[in-house]
Amino acid sequence: MTILTVGSVAYDEIITPFDRRERALGGSATYFALAAQHFANVNLVAVIGDDFNLADRELLANHQIDLTGLEQVPGKCFFWKGEYLANWNDRITHDTQLNVFEHFKPKIPDSYRDNEIVFLGNIHPTLQLDVLNQMTQPRVVALDTMNLWIKETRTDLLETLKHVDCLLINDSEAAMLSGHRHLIEAARTIADMGPKTLCIKQGEHGALLIRGDRIFTAPAYPLCKVIDPTGAGDSFAGGFIGYLAANPDDSFENLKKAVIYGSVMGSFTVESFSIDRLASISQADIEDRYHAFVEITHFHG
Amino acid sequence: MTILTVGSVAYDEIITPFDRRERALGGSATYFALAAQHFANVNLVAVIGDDFNLADRELLANHQIDLTGLEQVPGKCFFWKGEYLANWNDRITHDTQLNVFEHFKPKIPDSYRDNEIVFLGNIHPTLQLDVLNQMTQPRVVALDTMNLWIKETRTDLLETLKHVDCLLINDSEAAMLSGHRHLIEAARTIADMGPKTLCIKQGEHGALLIRGDRIFTAPAYPLCKVIDPTGAGDSFAGGFIGYLAANPDDSFENLKKAVIYGSVMGSFTVESFSIDRLASISQADIEDRYHAFVEITHFHG
């Protein structure tokens, strides 16, 4: 199955407790696509400015990501400057420049309209719905969002969520959206809004999957060194959705494996700045780490 | 095998976002012993004041906890007043009265000296070493501590740790003790101090076990309602050490199961105020929840 994804392609300036990087290729759709392409065909819908490096376009193309939907317009790429503090949990945004993203209206190429899986990255919920309305009849629709949209555009988001099968957010966003701090209650409320499957991204604490009365938890991979956490959640989404696209099976058991592949892809991303590690891993690296997850989580029942 | 444990037996005043309870039976040794007695014989060493309720003594005795080492002296029991904020993660201590605990010098009854497993609850490291010096030759020594002792009595703690096999602490304490934020590096440094096994308690995020190059992660049990988190970590320790006492096998596989039993016992404790739920569960409740842990963590390798 082919995945259509919409989101940001950006340049980041990243400061960590140990190092910094300027003009690092980033954006939610970049990480998502580079992770998902290990599993399935990925069609990318995003906007870039005329400052986008040819080398970065080639990097994406060389990873078999279809760029027909990557619109280039005059202006500068989306820019984010962030800093991670010594505890790695707190992140300060120093600067956000929407640039070409400000007037982004996703146009879905005809060749993308019958894609079976749609991943709506974290953009305005009305744009997410616009994308969905241009699709023929996707088999699975998944959506990521953030506190800004939950707070400022709640009505729009609730409208979009009616058409969504699977919601991927973090725990504070799940609490904000549902009004419940406890995730099982949150999942019940969110299921009534539309998404029957809730995948809670918990960063260094892993991920939680809830569908109906079934629950599954996955840890984050315990790493010796974290270099740059940027994009870990988007890479998780890419592994998760990518696996589901390659293995179209609605069983909860299949969803569990998708969560582990999500955790695998997120774990690679934090091992380097930007997309460096994510863009250089092999299929064997992915399978090795999947088996490492078996090792660190399984016990005799 | 029989477990000797030393720690506090206390009365707590607990305020949660939804309710409050005064003069609730608490203390680290109370929770530990009530959890561990489901698995093995428990000998309790602690001090209480003359205000200790006869009903509470009977409750402990009725759970087959040996109270020969429970010393009663004039004065009041250790008292703690704490409040949990709406996010449940932040806890404010309103009052701590050491009372009879201030001059506590643990005296190990002769009948306890050859106990095979020693759990040194969170008290001054010099007192922990005093207890150890009174024991014949325990097979396994486990220790809990806290930021106060790591900061204020580091030299004493390092001396005590030389004699410890297994350290149970939370992640910020592991970072403080080792100087490493990343837990794998922290575990290596702590192994050099003495404890070859490190069990990191992460509250609502579960637990992490590290020994040498082996790692295991366990989630917390996803609960619909949290009533009172007090004692969850001590109950975890009781389940963990209790299981090891009942199943004396040094394999990592066995340690993994101990971690799950720890998580099981911690999960019961938070379902009620004080020891109410922990003191009323059956062996079948424990096994049912163990199997629920299998369900929420296992996936096809």
Coordinates of C-alpha atoms in Angstrom, one line a residue:
Chain A
M1 CA 0.0 0.0 0.0
T2 CA 1.1 3.6 -0.6
I3 CA 1.2 6.3 2.0
L4 CA 0.3 9.9 1.4
T5 CA 1.7 12.2 4.0
V6 CA 1.3 16.0 4.4
G7 CA 3.4 18.1 6.8
S8 CA 6.4 20.3 7.1
V9 CA 9.8 20.2 5.3
A10 CA 12.0 22.6 7.2
Y11 CA 15.4 23.8 8.2
D12 CA 16.1 23.7 11.9
E13 CA 18.7 25.3 14.1
I14 CA 19.2 23.0 17.0
I15 CA 21.1 23.6 20.3
T16 CA 21.7 20.7 22.7
P17 CA 23.7 20.6 26.0
F18 CA 26.7 19.4 24.0
D19 CA 26.6 20.7 20.5
R20 CA 24.7 22.7 18.0
R21 CA 23.7 22.5 14.3
E22 CA 22.5 25.2 11.9
R23 CA 20.4 24.7 8.8
A24 CA 19.7 21.1 9.6
L25 CA 17.1 19.4 7.4
G26 CA 14.0 18.9 9.5
G27 CA 10.2 19.1 9.5
S28 CA 7.6 16.5 10.5
A29 CA 7.1 15.2 6.9
T30 CA 10.8 14.8 6.4
Y31 CA 11.3 12.6 9.4
F32 CA 8.0 10.7 8.7
A33 CA 8.8 10.0 5.1
L34 CA 12.4 8.9 5.7
A35 CA 11.2 6.5 8.4
A36 CA 8.1 5.2 6.5
Q37 CA 10.0 4.6 3.2
H38 CA 11.7 1.6 4.7
F39 CA 8.4 -0.1 4.7
A40 CA 6.2 1.2 1.9
N41 CA 6.0 3.8 -0.9
V42 CA 5.6 7.3 0.4
N43 CA 4.1 10.3 -1.5
L44 CA 5.0 13.6 0.1
V45 CA 2.9 16.7 0.1
A46 CA 4.6 19.8 1.5
V47 CA 5.9 23.2 0.6
I48 CA 9.5 24.5 0.4
G49 CA 11.1 27.8 -0.4
D50 CA 13.6 28.6 -3.1
D51 CA 16.3 28.3 -0.5
F52 CA 15.8 24.5 -0.4
N53 CA 19.1 22.7 -1.1
L54 CA 19.3 20.6 -4.1
A55 CA 21.3 18.1 -2.1
D56 CA 18.4 17.7 0.3
R57 CA 15.9 17.2 -2.5
E58 CA 18.2 14.5 -3.9
L59 CA 18.5 12.9 -0.5
L60 CA 14.7 12.5 -0.3
A61 CA 14.5 11.3 -3.9
N62 CA 17.3 8.8 -3.4
H63 CA 15.2 7.3 -0.6
Q64 CA 12.4 6.6 -3.1
I65 CA 10.2 9.3 -1.6
D66 CA 7.9 10.6 -4.4
L67 CA 8.3 14.4 -4.6
T68 CA 5.5 15.2 -7.1
G69 CA 3.6 16.8 -4.3
L70 CA 6.6 18.8 -3.0
E71 CA 5.7 22.3 -4.1
Q72 CA 8.5 24.9 -4.4
V73 CA 7.5 28.6 -4.1
P74 CA 9.4 31.9 -3.8
G75 CA 10.5 32.6 -0.2
K76 CA 12.2 30.7 2.5
C77 CA 11.6 27.3 4.0
F78 CA 9.8 26.9 7.4
F79 CA 12.4 27.6 10.1
W80 CA 12.6 26.4 13.7
K81 CA 15.2 27.2 16.3
G82 CA 15.1 25.2 19.4
E83 CA 17.3 24.3 22.4
Y84 CA 17.3 21.2 24.6
L85 CA 18.2 21.8 28.2
A86 CA 20.5 19.5 30.3
N87 CA 17.7 17.2 31.4
W88 CA 16.7 16.7 27.7
N89 CA 13.0 16.9 28.7
D90 CA 12.7 20.6 28.5
R91 CA 12.8 22.2 25.1
I92 CA 12.8 25.9 24.5
T93 CA 11.7 27.3 21.1
H94 CA 13.8 30.4 20.4
D95 CA 12.3 31.2 17.0
T96 CA 9.6 29.9 14.6
Q97 CA 9.4 31.4 11.1
L98 CA 6.5 30.0 9.1
N99 CA 7.8 31.6 5.8
V100 CA 6.4 29.7 2.8
F101 CA 4.4 27.5 5.2
E102 CA 2.2 30.5 6.1
H103 CA 0.1 30.4 2.9
F104 CA 0.4 26.6 2.3
K105 CA -2.7 25.1 0.7
P106 CA -1.9 21.4 0.1
K107 CA -2.7 20.4 -3.5
I108 CA -2.9 16.7 -3.9
P109 CA -1.5 15.5 -7.3
D110 CA -3.9 13.3 -9.2
S111 CA -1.5 10.4 -9.0
Y112 CA -1.8 10.5 -5.1
R113 CA -5.6 10.6 -4.8
D114 CA -6.2 6.9 -4.5
N115 CA -3.4 6.2 -1.9
E116 CA -4.7 3.8 0.7
I117 CA -3.1 5.3 3.8
V118 CA -3.1 8.9 4.7
F119 CA -1.0 10.4 7.4
L120 CA -2.0 13.9 8.2
G121 CA 1.0 15.5 9.9
N122 CA 0.8 18.2 12.5
I123 CA -0.7 21.2 10.6
H124 CA -3.9 23.3 10.9
P125 CA -6.9 20.9 11.2
T126 CA -8.7 22.6 8.4
L127 CA -5.8 21.9 6.0
Q128 CA -5.8 18.3 7.2
L129 CA -9.5 18.1 6.3
D130 CA -8.8 19.7 2.9
V131 CA -6.2 17.0 2.1
L132 CA -8.7 14.3 3.1
N133 CA -11.4 15.8 0.9
Q134 CA -9.1 15.5 -2.1
M135 CA -8.6 11.8 -1.5
T136 CA -10.7 9.1 -3.2
Q137 CA -11.3 6.7 -0.3
P138 CA -8.3 5.9 1.9
R139 CA -8.4 2.7 3.8
V140 CA -6.7 4.2 6.9
V141 CA -6.4 7.8 8.0
A142 CA -4.0 8.7 10.8
L143 CA -3.5 12.1 12.3
D144 CA -0.9 13.9 14.4
T145 CA -1.7 17.3 16.1
M146 CA -0.5 19.5 18.9
N147 CA -1.6 21.6 21.9
L148 CA -1.8 24.8 19.7
W149 CA -4.5 23.3 17.5
I150 CA -6.3 21.6 20.4
K151 CA -6.5 24.9 22.2
E152 CA -7.0 27.4 19.4
T153 CA -8.9 25.5 16.7
R154 CA -10.8 22.9 18.7
T155 CA -14.0 23.0 16.6
D156 CA -12.0 22.5 13.4
L157 CA -10.0 19.7 14.9
L158 CA -13.1 17.9 16.2
E159 CA -14.6 18.1 12.6
T160 CA -11.5 16.6 11.1
L161 CA -11.2 13.9 13.8
K162 CA -14.6 12.5 12.7
H163 CA -12.8 11.1 9.6
V164 CA -9.7 9.8 11.4
D165 CA -9.1 6.1 12.4
C166 CA -5.9 6.6 14.4
L167 CA -4.7 9.5 16.4
L168 CA -1.0 9.9 17.4
I169 CA -0.4 12.4 20.1
N170 CA 1.6 12.8 23.3
D171 CA 0.1 12.3 26.8
S172 CA -0.4 15.9 27.7
E173 CA -2.2 16.5 24.3
A174 CA -4.4 13.5 25.0
A175 CA -5.3 14.9 28.4
M176 CA -6.0 18.4 26.9
L177 CA -8.1 17.0 24.0
S178 CA -10.2 14.6 26.2
G179 CA -10.3 16.4 29.5
H180 CA -9.0 13.2 31.2
R181 CA -5.6 12.9 32.7
H182 CA -5.8 9.1 32.8
L183 CA -5.1 7.7 29.4
I184 CA -7.6 4.9 29.4
E185 CA -10.4 7.4 30.0
A186 CA -8.9 9.7 27.5
A187 CA -8.9 7.0 24.9
R188 CA -12.6 6.3 25.5
T189 CA -13.5 9.9 25.0
I190 CA -11.3 10.2 21.9
A191 CA -12.9 7.1 20.4
D192 CA -16.2 8.9 20.6
M193 CA -14.7 11.8 18.6
G194 CA -13.8 9.4 15.8
P195 CA -10.3 7.8 16.2
K196 CA -10.9 4.2 17.4
T197 CA -7.1 3.7 17.8
L198 CA -5.1 6.0 20.1
C199 CA -1.3 5.9 20.0
I200 CA 0.2 8.0 22.8
K201 CA 3.8 9.0 22.2
Q202 CA 5.7 9.3 25.5
G203 CA 9.2 10.3 24.3
E204 CA 11.8 8.7 26.4
H205 CA 9.1 6.7 28.2
G206 CA 8.0 4.9 25.0
A207 CA 4.5 4.6 23.6
L208 CA 1.0 3.4 24.6
L209 CA -1.5 1.9 22.2
I210 CA -5.2 1.8 23.1
R211 CA -8.1 0.4 21.1
G212 CA -11.3 -0.5 22.8
D213 CA -10.4 -2.5 25.9
R214 CA -7.1 -3.6 24.5
I215 CA -3.9 -1.9 25.7
F216 CA -0.3 -2.3 24.7
T217 CA 2.8 -0.5 26.0
A218 CA 6.2 -0.2 24.4
P219 CA 9.3 1.2 26.0
A220 CA 11.7 3.6 24.3
Y221 CA 14.9 1.9 23.4
P222 CA 17.5 2.5 26.2
L223 CA 20.3 4.5 24.5
C224 CA 23.7 5.3 25.9
K225 CA 23.9 8.6 24.1
V226 CA 21.1 10.9 22.9
I227 CA 22.4 13.5 20.4
D228 CA 19.3 15.2 19.2
P229 CA 15.7 14.2 20.0
T230 CA 14.2 16.4 17.2
G231 CA 12.0 14.4 14.9
A232 CA 11.8 11.3 17.2
G233 CA 8.0 11.4 17.3
D234 CA 7.6 11.9 13.6
S235 CA 10.0 9.1 12.9
F236 CA 7.9 7.0 15.3
A237 CA 4.9 7.8 13.3
G238 CA 6.7 6.9 10.1
G239 CA 7.7 3.4 11.4
F240 CA 4.2 2.9 12.8
I241 CA 2.3 3.9 9.7
G242 CA 4.9 2.4 7.4
Y243 CA 4.6 -1.0 9.0
L244 CA 0.8 -0.9 8.8
A245 CA 1.0 0.0 5.1
A246 CA 3.2 -3.0 4.5
N247 CA 1.1 -5.3 6.6
P248 CA -2.6 -4.4 6.2
D249 CA -4.1 -6.4 9.0
D250 CA -6.5 -4.8 11.5
S251 CA -5.7 -7.1 14.3
F252 CA -4.4 -5.7 17.6
E253 CA -1.4 -8.0 17.4
N254 CA -0.4 -6.3 14.1
L255 CA -0.9 -2.9 15.7
K256 CA 1.5 -3.9 18.5
K257 CA 4.2 -4.7 16.0
A258 CA 3.6 -1.4 14.3
V259 CA 4.2 0.4 17.6
I260 CA 7.5 -1.5 18.1
Y261 CA 8.6 -0.5 14.6
G262 CA 7.7 3.1 15.5
S263 CA 9.8 2.9 18.6
V264 CA 12.7 1.4 16.5
M265 CA 12.6 4.3 14.0
G266 CA 12.4 6.9 16.7
S267 CA 15.4 5.4 18.5
F268 CA 17.6 5.8 15.4
T269 CA 16.6 9.4 14.9
V270 CA 17.8 10.6 18.4
E271 CA 21.2 9.0 17.8
S272 CA 22.4 11.8 15.6
F273 CA 21.6 15.4 14.6
S274 CA 18.8 15.9 12.2
I275 CA 18.1 13.0 9.8
D276 CA 21.8 11.8 9.7
R277 CA 21.2 8.4 11.3
L278 CA 17.7 7.9 10.1
A279 CA 18.8 8.4 6.5
S280 CA 21.7 6.0 6.7
I281 CA 20.2 2.9 8.4
S282 CA 19.7 -0.4 6.6
Q283 CA 16.9 -2.9 6.7
A284 CA 19.2 -5.1 8.8
D285 CA 19.7 -2.3 11.3
I286 CA 15.9 -2.1 11.7
E287 CA 15.5 -5.8 12.2
D288 CA 18.4 -6.0 14.6
R289 CA 16.8 -3.3 16.8
Y290 CA 13.4 -4.9 16.6
H291 CA 14.9 -8.0 18.1
A292 CA 16.6 -5.9 20.7
F293 CA 13.1 -4.7 21.7
V294 CA 12.0 -8.3 22.1
E295 CA 14.9 -8.9 24.4
I296 CA 14.3 -5.9 26.6
T297 CA 10.5 -6.4 27.0
H298 CA 9.7 -10.1 26.9
F299 CA 9.5 -12.2 30.1
H300 CA 8.1 -15.6 30.7
G301 CA 4.4 -15.5 31.2
Chain B
M1 CA 13.8 -17.8 52.1
T2 CA 13.1 -15.3 54.8
I3 CA 13.3 -11.5 54.2
L4 CA 14.5 -9.1 56.8
T5 CA 13.5 -5.5 56.2
V6 CA 14.2 -2.3 58.0
G7 CA 12.4 1.0 57.4
S8 CA 9.6 3.2 58.6
V9 CA 6.2 2.4 60.0
A10 CA 4.3 5.7 60.1
Y11 CA 1.1 7.6 60.1
D12 CA 0.5 9.7 57.0
E13 CA -1.9 12.6 56.3
I14 CA -2.6 12.5 52.6
I15 CA -4.2 15.1 50.4
T16 CA -5.1 14.2 46.8
P17 CA -6.9 16.3 44.1
F18 CA -10.1 14.5 45.0
D19 CA -10.0 13.5 48.7
R20 CA -7.9 13.4 51.8
R21 CA -7.1 10.9 54.6
E22 CA -5.8 11.5 58.1
R23 CA -3.8 9.1 60.2
A24 CA -3.4 6.6 57.4
L25 CA -1.1 3.7 58.1
G26 CA 2.0 4.2 56.1
G27 CA 5.8 4.1 56.1
S28 CA 8.2 2.3 53.7
A29 CA 8.5 -0.9 55.7
T30 CA 4.7 -1.2 56.1
Y31 CA 4.1 -1.2 52.3
F32 CA 7.2 -3.3 51.6
A33 CA 6.2 -6.0 54.2
L34 CA 2.5 -6.1 53.1
A35 CA 3.6 -6.6 49.5
A36 CA 6.4 -9.1 50.2
Q37 CA 4.5 -11.3 52.6
H38 CA 2.5 -12.6 49.6
F39 CA 5.7 -14.3 48.4
A40 CA 7.8 -15.1 51.5
N41 CA 8.2 -14.8 55.2
V42 CA 8.9 -11.2 56.3
N43 CA 10.7 -10.1 59.5
L44 CA 10.1 -6.4 60.2
V45 CA 12.6 -4.1 62.0
A46 CA 11.2 -0.7 62.7
V47 CA 10.2 1.6 65.6
I48 CA 6.8 2.8 66.6
G49 CA 5.5 5.2 69.3
D50 CA 3.0 4.5 72.0
D51 CA 0.3 6.1 69.8
F52 CA 0.5 3.1 67.4
N53 CA -3.0 1.6 67.0
L54 CA -3.5 -2.0 68.2
A55 CA -5.7 -2.6 65.1
D56 CA -2.7 -1.7 62.9
R57 CA -0.4 -4.1 64.8
E58 CA -3.0 -6.8 64.4
L59 CA -3.3 -6.1 60.7
L60 CA 0.4 -6.6 60.2
A61 CA 0.4 -9.7 62.4
N62 CA -2.6 -11.1 60.6
H63 CA -0.6 -10.8 57.4
Q64 CA 2.0 -13.2 58.8
I65 CA 4.6 -10.4 59.2
D66 CA 6.9 -11.2 62.1
L67 CA 6.9 -8.3 64.5
T68 CA 9.6 -9.4 67.0
G69 CA 11.7 -6.6 65.6
L70 CA 9.0 -3.9 65.8
E71 CA 10.2 -1.8 68.8
Q72 CA 7.7 0.3 70.6
V73 CA 9.0 3.3 72.6
P74 CA 7.5 6.3 74.3
G75 CA 6.6 9.1 71.9
K76 CA 4.8 9.4 68.6
C77 CA 5.1 7.5 65.4
F78 CA 6.9 9.0 62.4
F79 CA 4.4 11.4 60.7
W80 CA 4.3 12.6 57.1
K81 CA 1.8 15.0 55.6
G82 CA 1.8 15.3 51.8
E83 CA -0.3 16.5 49.0
Y84 CA -0.5 15.3 45.4
L85 CA -1.3 18.0 42.8
A86 CA -3.7 17.7 39.9
N87 CA -1.1 16.2 37.5
W88 CA -0.3 13.5 40.2
N89 CA 3.4 13.9 39.4
D90 CA 4.1 16.7 41.8
R91 CA 4.0 16.0 45.4
I92 CA 4.3 18.6 48.2
T93 CA 5.5 17.6 51.6
H94 CA 3.7 19.8 54.1
D95 CA 5.1 18.3 57.3
T96 CA 7.6 15.6 58.4
Q97 CA 7.9 14.7 62.1
L98 CA 10.5 12.1 62.8
N99 CA 9.3 11.6 66.3
V100 CA 10.4 8.2 67.6
F101 CA 12.3 7.7 64.4
E102 CA 14.8 10.4 65.3
H103 CA 16.8 8.2 67.7
F104 CA 16.1 4.9 66.0
K105 CA 18.9 2.4 66.3
P106 CA 17.8 -0.8 64.6
K107 CA 18.4 -3.8 66.9
I108 CA 18.2 -7.1 65.0
P109 CA 16.6 -9.9 67.1
D110 CA 18.7 -13.1 67.3
S111 CA 16.0 -15.0 65.4
Y112 CA 16.5 -12.7 62.4
R113 CA 20.3 -12.8 62.1
D114 CA 20.5 -15.6 59.6
N115 CA 17.8 -14.3 57.2
E116 CA 18.9 -14.9 53.6
I117 CA 17.5 -11.7 52.1
V118 CA 18.0 -8.2 53.5
F119 CA 16.0 -5.2 52.2
L120 CA 17.4 -2.0 53.6
G121 CA 14.6 0.5 53.3
N122 CA 15.2 4.2 52.8
I123 CA 16.9 5.3 56.1
H124 CA 20.3 6.9 57.0
P125 CA 23.0 4.8 55.2
T126 CA 25.0 4.4 58.5
L127 CA 21.9 2.7 60.0
Q128 CA 21.6 0.5 57.0
L129 CA 25.2 -0.6 57.4
D130 CA 24.6 -1.2 61.2
V131 CA 21.8 -3.6 60.3
L132 CA 24.0 -5.4 57.8
N133 CA 26.7 -5.7 60.4
Q134 CA 24.3 -7.5 62.7
M135 CA 23.5 -10.1 60.0
T136 CA 25.3 -13.5 59.7
Q137 CA 25.8 -13.7 56.0
P138 CA 22.8 -12.8 53.8
R139 CA 22.5 -14.2 50.3
V140 CA 21.1 -11.1 48.8
V141 CA 21.3 -7.5 50.0
A142 CA 19.0 -4.9 48.4
L143 CA 18.9 -1.2 49.3
D144 CA 16.6 1.8 48.7
T145 CA 17.7 5.3 49.3
M146 CA 16.8 8.9 48.4
N147 CA 18.2 12.2 47.2
L148 CA 18.7 13.5 50.8
W149 CA 21.2 10.7 51.7
I150 CA 22.9 10.9 48.2
K151 CA 23.5 14.5 48.8
E152 CA 24.0 14.9 52.5
T153 CA 25.7 11.6 53.5
R154 CA 27.4 10.5 50.2
T155 CA 30.5 9.1 51.9
D156 CA 28.4 6.9 54.3
L157 CA 26.2 5.8 51.4
L158 CA 29.2 4.8 49.3
E159 CA 30.5 2.7 52.2
T160 CA 27.2 0.9 52.6
L161 CA 26.8 0.3 48.9
K162 CA 30.0 -1.8 48.8
H163 CA 28.0 -4.5 50.5
V164 CA 24.8 -4.2 48.4
D165 CA 23.8 -6.5 45.5
C166 CA 20.8 -4.7 44.2
L167 CA 20.0 -1.0 44.3
L168 CA 16.4 0.2 43.9
I169 CA 16.0 3.9 43.3
N170 CA 14.3 6.3 40.9
D171 CA 15.8 7.8 37.8
S172 CA 16.7 11.2 39.2
E173 CA 18.4 9.5 42.2
A174 CA 20.3 7.3 39.8
A175 CA 21.5 10.4 37.9
M176 CA 22.4 12.1 41.1
L177 CA 24.3 9.2 42.6
S178 CA 26.2 8.3 39.4
G179 CA 26.6 11.7 37.7
H180 CA 25.1 10.3 34.5
R181 CA 21.7 11.3 33.2
H182 CA 21.6 8.3 30.9
L183 CA 20.6 5.2 32.8
I184 CA 22.8 2.7 31.1
E185 CA 25.9 4.8 31.9
A186 CA 24.5 5.4 35.4
A187 CA 24.2 1.6 35.9
R188 CA 27.8 1.0 34.9
T189 CA 29.0 3.6 37.4
I190 CA 26.8 2.2 40.2
A191 CA 28.0 -1.3 39.5
D192 CA 31.5 -0.1 40.3
M193 CA 30.2 1.2 43.6
G194 CA 28.9 -2.3 44.5
P195 CA 25.4 -3.1 43.3
K196 CA 25.6 -5.2 40.2
T197 CA 21.9 -5.0 39.7
L198 CA 20.1 -1.7 39.3
C199 CA 16.4 -1.4 39.4
I200 CA 15.1 2.0 38.5
K201 CA 11.6 2.9 39.7
Q202 CA 9.9 5.3 37.3
G203 CA 6.5 5.6 38.9
E204 CA 3.8 5.9 36.3
H205 CA 6.4 5.0 33.6
G206 CA 7.2 1.6 35.1
A207 CA 10.6 0.3 35.9
L208 CA 13.9 -0.5 34.3
L209 CA 16.3 -3.3 35.3
I210 CA 19.9 -3.2 34.3
R211 CA 22.6 -5.8 35.1
G212 CA 25.8 -5.9 33.1
D213 CA 24.8 -5.5 29.5
R214 CA 21.3 -6.9 30.0
I215 CA 18.4 -4.5 30.1
F216 CA 14.7 -5.1 30.8
T217 CA 11.8 -2.6 30.9
A218 CA 8.4 -3.0 32.5
P219 CA 5.5 -0.6 32.1
A220 CA 3.3 0.6 35.0
Y221 CA -0.1 -1.0 34.8
P222 CA -2.4 1.4 33.0
L223 CA -5.1 2.2 35.6
C224 CA -8.4 4.0 35.1
K225 CA -8.3 5.6 38.5
V226 CA -5.4 6.5 40.7
I227 CA -6.5 7.2 44.3
D228 CA -3.3 7.6 46.2
P229 CA 0.3 6.9 44.9
T230 CA 1.8 6.8 48.4
G231 CA 3.8 3.6 48.9
A232 CA 3.8 2.5 45.3
G233 CA 7.6 2.4 45.1
D234 CA 7.8 0.5 48.5
S235 CA 5.2 -2.0 47.3
F236 CA 7.1 -2.4 44.1
A237 CA 10.2 -3.3 46.2
G238 CA 8.1 -5.7 48.2
G239 CA 6.9 -7.6 45.2
F240 CA 10.3 -7.6 43.6
I241 CA 12.3 -8.8 46.6
G242 CA 9.4 -11.1 47.7
Y243 CA 9.5 -12.9 44.3
L244 CA 13.3 -13.2 44.5
A245 CA 13.0 -14.7 48.0
A246 CA 10.5 -17.2 46.8
N247 CA 12.4 -18.0 43.7
P248 CA 16.2 -17.9 44.5
D249 CA 17.5 -18.0 41.0
D250 CA 20.2 -15.5 39.8
S251 CA 19.3 -15.6 36.2
F252 CA 18.3 -12.4 34.4
E253 CA 15.1 -14.1 33.3
N254 CA 14.1 -14.6 36.9
L255 CA 14.9 -11.0 37.8
K256 CA 12.6 -9.9 34.9
K257 CA 9.7 -11.8 36.5
A258 CA 10.5 -10.2 39.8
V259 CA 10.3 -6.7 38.2
I260 CA 6.8 -7.6 36.9
Y261 CA 5.7 -8.8 40.3
G262 CA 7.0 -5.5 41.7
S263 CA 4.9 -3.6 39.1
V264 CA 1.9 -5.7 40.0
M265 CA 2.2 -4.9 43.7
G266 CA 2.7 -1.2 43.1
S267 CA -0.3 -1.1 40.9
F268 CA -2.6 -2.4 43.6
T269 CA -1.3 0.1 46.1
V270 CA -2.3 3.2 44.1
E271 CA -5.9 1.9 43.7
S272 CA -6.8 3.0 47.2
F273 CA -5.7 5.2 50.1
S274 CA -3.0 3.9 52.3
I275 CA -2.6 0.1 52.5
D276 CA -6.4 -0.6 52.0
R277 CA -6.1 -2.3 48.6
L278 CA -2.7 -3.9 49.2
A279 CA -3.9 -5.4 52.5
S280 CA -7.0 -7.0 50.9
I281 CA -5.8 -8.6 47.7
S282 CA -5.6 -12.4 47.2
Q283 CA -3.0 -14.6 45.5
A284 CA -5.5 -14.9 42.6
D285 CA -5.6 -11.1 42.2
I286 CA -1.8 -11.0 42.0
E287 CA -1.7 -13.8 39.3
D288 CA -4.5 -12.2 37.3
R289 CA -2.7 -8.9 37.2
Y290 CA 0.6 -10.6 36.3
H291 CA -1.1 -12.1 33.3
A292 CA -2.6 -8.7 32.4
F293 CA 1.0 -7.5 32.3
V294 CA 1.9 -10.3 29.8
E295 CA -1.1 -9.1 27.7
I296 CA -0.1 -5.4 27.6
T297 CA 3.6 -6.0 26.9
H298 CA 4.0 -9.0 24.7
F299 CA 4.2 -8.9 21.0
H300 CA 5.3 -11.4 18.4
G301 CA 9.0 -11.4 18.0

